[in-house]
XYZ file of C-alpha atoms in Angstrom:
331
model
C 71.673 130.886 92.584
C 73.530 127.847 94.235
C 77.089 127.125 93.694
C 78.146 123.658 92.813
C 80.887 122.465 95.241
C 84.197 121.823 93.462
C 84.786 118.124 92.343
C 86.800 115.961 94.580
C 90.333 115.289 93.651
C 91.547 111.716 93.313
C 93.394 111.991 96.613
C 90.190 113.341 98.347
C 88.126 110.535 96.831
C 90.381 107.838 98.196
C 90.302 109.206 101.927
C 86.430 109.515 101.567
C 86.264 106.069 100.260
C 88.626 104.593 102.871
C 86.505 106.048 105.582
C 83.114 104.557 104.146
C 84.726 101.382 104.032
C 86.167 101.290 107.556
C 84.399 103.592 109.636
C 80.682 103.845 110.507
C 78.915 105.539 107.741
C 77.587 108.388 110.174
C 81.328 109.116 111.002
C 81.984 109.941 107.496
C 79.391 112.695 107.059
C 80.855 116.231 107.414
C 78.269 117.428 110.123
C 78.984 114.377 112.388
C 82.617 113.203 111.724
C 84.583 112.907 114.873
C 88.315 113.788 115.084
C 90.402 112.227 112.420
C 94.131 112.189 112.863
C 96.816 112.382 110.039
C 100.464 111.338 110.805
C 102.018 114.171 109.304
C 105.906 114.194 108.702
C 105.831 117.624 106.557
C 106.909 115.481 103.470
C 104.763 115.472 100.327
C 102.887 112.370 100.755
C 101.686 113.272 104.215
C 101.192 116.753 103.095
C 98.884 115.291 100.359
C 96.913 113.212 103.072
C 96.664 116.071 105.393
C 95.126 118.291 102.744
C 92.885 115.816 101.409
C 91.360 114.897 104.724
C 91.143 118.566 105.809
C 89.024 119.232 102.568
C 86.846 116.269 103.203
C 86.203 117.210 106.937
C 87.338 120.819 107.623
C 87.714 121.469 111.516
C 87.684 117.794 112.108
C 91.349 116.901 111.397
C 94.152 117.207 113.539
C 97.825 116.418 112.464
C 100.268 114.270 114.386
C 104.100 115.010 113.930
C 106.732 112.747 115.574
C 110.355 114.258 115.835
C 112.732 111.240 115.682
C 115.798 113.283 116.626
C 117.839 111.190 114.179
C 119.074 114.120 111.885
C 119.759 117.856 112.082
C 117.028 118.454 109.456
C 114.224 117.239 111.928
C 113.811 120.449 113.823
C 113.245 122.138 110.262
C 110.579 119.443 109.693
C 108.742 120.334 112.790
C 108.814 124.049 111.877
C 107.437 123.427 108.289
C 104.695 121.185 109.796
C 103.750 124.244 112.275
C 103.709 126.745 109.548
C 101.362 124.851 107.206
C 99.026 123.611 109.998
C 98.654 127.424 111.063
C 97.966 128.305 107.725
C 95.224 125.798 107.373
C 93.732 126.159 110.863
C 94.583 122.568 111.546
C 95.603 121.841 115.058
C 99.190 120.154 115.440
C 100.090 117.678 118.109
C 103.947 116.872 118.354
C 106.124 114.307 120.253
C 109.844 113.748 120.593
C 110.818 110.084 120.659
C 114.269 108.173 121.110
C 114.431 106.212 117.857
C 117.971 104.816 118.319
C 118.285 101.308 117.316
C 119.219 98.756 119.795
C 121.676 95.837 119.362
C 120.647 93.644 116.554
C 117.900 96.154 115.443
C 117.662 98.014 112.095
C 117.396 101.754 112.064
C 114.157 101.561 110.212
C 112.570 99.215 112.762
C 113.633 101.128 115.599
C 112.069 104.385 114.123
C 109.033 102.661 113.173
C 108.276 101.149 116.508
C 108.964 104.392 118.248
C 106.713 106.362 115.608
C 103.688 104.081 116.041
C 103.915 104.325 119.787
C 104.200 108.041 119.701
C 101.126 108.301 117.249
C 98.818 106.093 119.080
C 99.571 108.003 122.139
C 98.943 111.490 120.412
C 95.676 110.084 118.830
C 94.273 109.120 122.144
C 95.341 112.522 123.763
C 93.597 114.348 120.797
C 90.580 112.007 120.999
C 90.803 110.765 117.480
C 88.882 107.713 116.094
C 91.841 106.833 113.958
C 95.207 107.762 112.387
C 95.633 107.968 108.643
C 99.063 107.119 107.011
C 100.275 108.493 103.786
C 102.014 105.348 102.214
C 101.154 104.939 98.483
C 101.181 102.276 95.701
C 105.003 102.631 95.281
C 105.675 101.963 98.919
C 103.418 98.857 98.606
C 105.414 97.713 95.824
C 108.682 98.338 97.715
C 107.217 96.529 100.739
C 106.423 93.569 98.659
C 109.947 93.455 96.820
C 111.572 93.799 100.189
C 109.381 90.755 101.509
C 110.337 88.723 98.477
C 114.053 89.290 99.129
C 113.756 88.004 102.539
C 111.879 84.888 101.577
C 108.637 86.303 103.423
C 105.535 83.973 103.743
C 101.998 85.015 102.891
C 101.967 87.832 105.699
C 105.081 89.443 104.191
C 103.775 89.062 100.728
C 100.573 90.563 101.487
C 102.490 93.745 101.976
C 100.840 96.594 103.904
C 97.144 96.419 104.986
C 94.979 99.386 104.377
C 93.815 99.233 108.075
C 95.159 97.628 111.155
C 95.286 97.954 114.946
C 98.163 98.927 116.994
C 98.540 100.067 120.621
C 94.730 99.915 120.743
C 94.606 102.602 118.046
C 93.169 102.098 114.551
C 95.444 103.084 111.567
C 94.569 103.450 108.073
C 96.232 103.761 104.578
C 93.834 105.241 102.129
C 96.273 105.912 99.267
C 97.726 102.242 98.750
C 96.103 102.255 95.147
C 97.508 105.659 94.155
C 101.157 106.063 92.789
C 103.423 108.637 94.643
C 103.275 110.949 91.504
C 99.347 111.216 92.016
C 100.163 112.565 95.415
C 103.025 114.869 94.656
C 100.880 116.375 91.716
C 98.189 117.155 94.151
C 100.376 118.974 96.432
C 101.963 120.831 93.531
C 98.523 121.779 92.315
C 97.628 123.481 95.674
C 101.037 124.841 96.108
C 101.600 123.505 99.487
C 105.018 123.758 101.021
C 106.780 120.723 102.011
C 110.110 119.118 102.905
C 112.280 116.710 101.189
C 113.685 114.343 103.727
C 117.618 113.734 102.651
C 117.581 110.242 103.974
C 115.118 109.061 101.388
C 117.994 109.053 98.857
C 120.514 107.490 101.333
C 121.191 103.895 99.949
C 122.655 102.586 103.144
C 118.947 101.786 103.646
C 117.443 98.934 102.019
C 114.322 100.514 101.049
C 116.163 103.217 99.342
C 118.152 100.777 97.354
C 115.057 99.000 96.189
C 113.701 102.507 95.176
C 116.869 103.707 93.410
C 118.331 100.430 91.816
C 115.692 97.504 91.750
C 112.438 99.198 90.877
C 113.766 100.856 87.688
C 115.232 97.598 86.454
C 112.004 95.975 87.126
C 110.285 98.792 85.203
C 112.845 98.373 82.222
C 112.144 94.650 82.048
C 108.446 94.672 82.964
C 107.062 98.335 82.024
C 104.011 99.028 84.049
C 104.624 96.171 86.469
C 103.382 98.201 89.572
C 99.704 97.123 89.190
C 100.540 93.468 88.694
C 102.547 93.392 91.946
C 99.821 95.172 94.002
C 97.462 92.463 92.534
C 99.787 89.699 93.721
C 99.854 91.502 97.044
C 96.121 91.398 97.288
C 95.869 87.775 96.347
C 98.450 87.019 99.237
C 96.369 88.955 101.572
C 93.113 87.151 100.702
C 94.956 83.773 101.058
C 96.419 84.759 104.440
C 92.670 85.786 105.574
C 91.704 82.009 104.616
C 94.676 80.851 106.892
C 93.702 83.019 109.679
C 90.218 81.774 109.541
C 91.187 78.226 109.612
C 93.493 78.956 112.324
C 90.578 80.377 114.528
C 88.563 77.292 113.662
C 91.522 75.070 114.651
C 92.221 77.036 117.904
C 88.596 76.004 119.054
C 89.481 72.625 118.843
C 92.861 72.508 120.278
C 92.357 75.212 123.069
C 93.966 78.396 123.787
C 96.718 78.065 124.623
C 96.957 74.872 122.538
C 96.765 71.646 124.227
C 99.690 69.595 123.021
C 97.842 66.258 122.516
C 94.811 68.082 120.486
C 97.657 69.830 118.476
C 99.234 66.513 117.608
C 95.956 65.330 115.868
C 96.447 67.894 113.300
C 98.491 67.676 110.113
C 101.968 69.350 110.318
C 100.824 72.305 108.004
C 97.957 73.023 110.176
C 99.924 72.733 113.299
C 102.281 75.520 112.028
C 99.297 77.564 111.019
C 97.753 77.499 114.152
C 100.802 78.126 116.311
C 102.006 80.845 114.211
C 98.481 82.599 114.397
C 98.489 81.888 118.211
C 101.914 83.485 118.642
C 101.065 86.389 116.502
C 97.606 87.327 118.017
C 98.490 86.557 121.578
C 102.165 87.716 121.995
C 102.822 89.698 118.880
C 105.671 87.728 117.768
C 106.311 85.590 114.597
C 108.704 82.563 114.591
C 111.257 81.983 111.839
C 110.555 79.165 109.433
C 113.517 77.374 111.199
C 112.184 78.147 114.606
C 108.675 76.735 113.806
C 110.133 73.556 112.362
C 112.018 72.940 115.564
C 108.909 73.781 117.758
C 106.817 71.340 115.738
C 109.632 68.549 116.171
C 109.462 69.039 119.769
C 105.709 68.725 119.908
C 105.780 65.692 117.845
C 108.280 64.025 120.369
C 106.073 65.082 123.363
C 104.531 61.867 124.109
C 105.212 61.567 127.770
C 104.222 63.528 130.892
C 107.546 64.647 131.629
C 108.835 65.628 128.231
C 109.992 69.320 127.983
C 109.282 71.875 125.262
C 111.221 75.072 125.235
C 112.289 77.092 122.191
C 113.277 80.842 122.180
C 111.157 82.993 119.879
C 111.825 86.712 120.089
C 112.624 87.914 123.605
C 110.671 84.925 125.584
C 110.173 81.208 125.144
C 107.595 78.675 123.942
C 107.422 76.174 126.760
C 105.259 73.266 127.865
C 103.129 74.144 130.830
C 101.281 71.114 132.084
C 99.421 69.886 129.042
C 99.601 73.117 126.895
C 102.060 75.259 125.198
C 103.025 78.647 126.687
C 104.706 81.640 125.737
C 106.872 83.764 128.452
C 109.994 83.584 130.471
C 111.332 79.844 130.867
C 109.433 77.771 133.449
């Protein structure tokens, strides 16, 4: 008499659906799946993700743990991660990074940059096809509210993508449609041990203030607001995709890097779109609105052979190099 397999939990379904959308169908079959890595902090969200992936692909999942060295509790996080992975028979890969912020850099940005670099390196060493991250719908809403507070454009309002490339590694977020309460309930139902990061309640950090103060206020004014904000983020992502498609078309016309005379034939709005796309895709930088306006003014006035263009963006400069724009050290 055959025994039916246990029905998939919501978290497990989300992981499987992400795989089917973004990986080769053959890679999602339990018999043939290559190694899939999970970024595992030992917190509740990443514990839910690790368990869901492990139940989908037993023996095919590795856990990646990054020790940021920013708090005394971090050693305990690593111990908890090792204990759970050992109990589940999951291989754990760890890395220790220096996540201290440099001058003018926020602690959150410094930790994120160090974390992604370490995760990508660990994934390559483990031979993993991708790295899954545990951000969920509540995190997505917080990201959108943070973007709104900063006057962000469409890329910011689109919030987090469910798949992206960084350091040559594919990253995925299977839980962006699930609230955090669903993940925590899943972990509790399996009696999985996890840690509580004390910094998550530290309101010196902007995201924590949004979670503790702004989100409850929105909920009081607009009960059940989260699905609506998530829908707005999806609309922004779709609109940004159209702008990216237009930028690629315009880059074929103006050249790569952009030829200044060809760039001048476009409307100012299309110039802004194509320059922003060129800088983001070729150099990984994003000019502010003020920097972009100044650059386009310089492009508009560049009508003679000797006219120079120079504007600092991030750590380098947009300059004129013969008949084209260039990005790098000042010429």
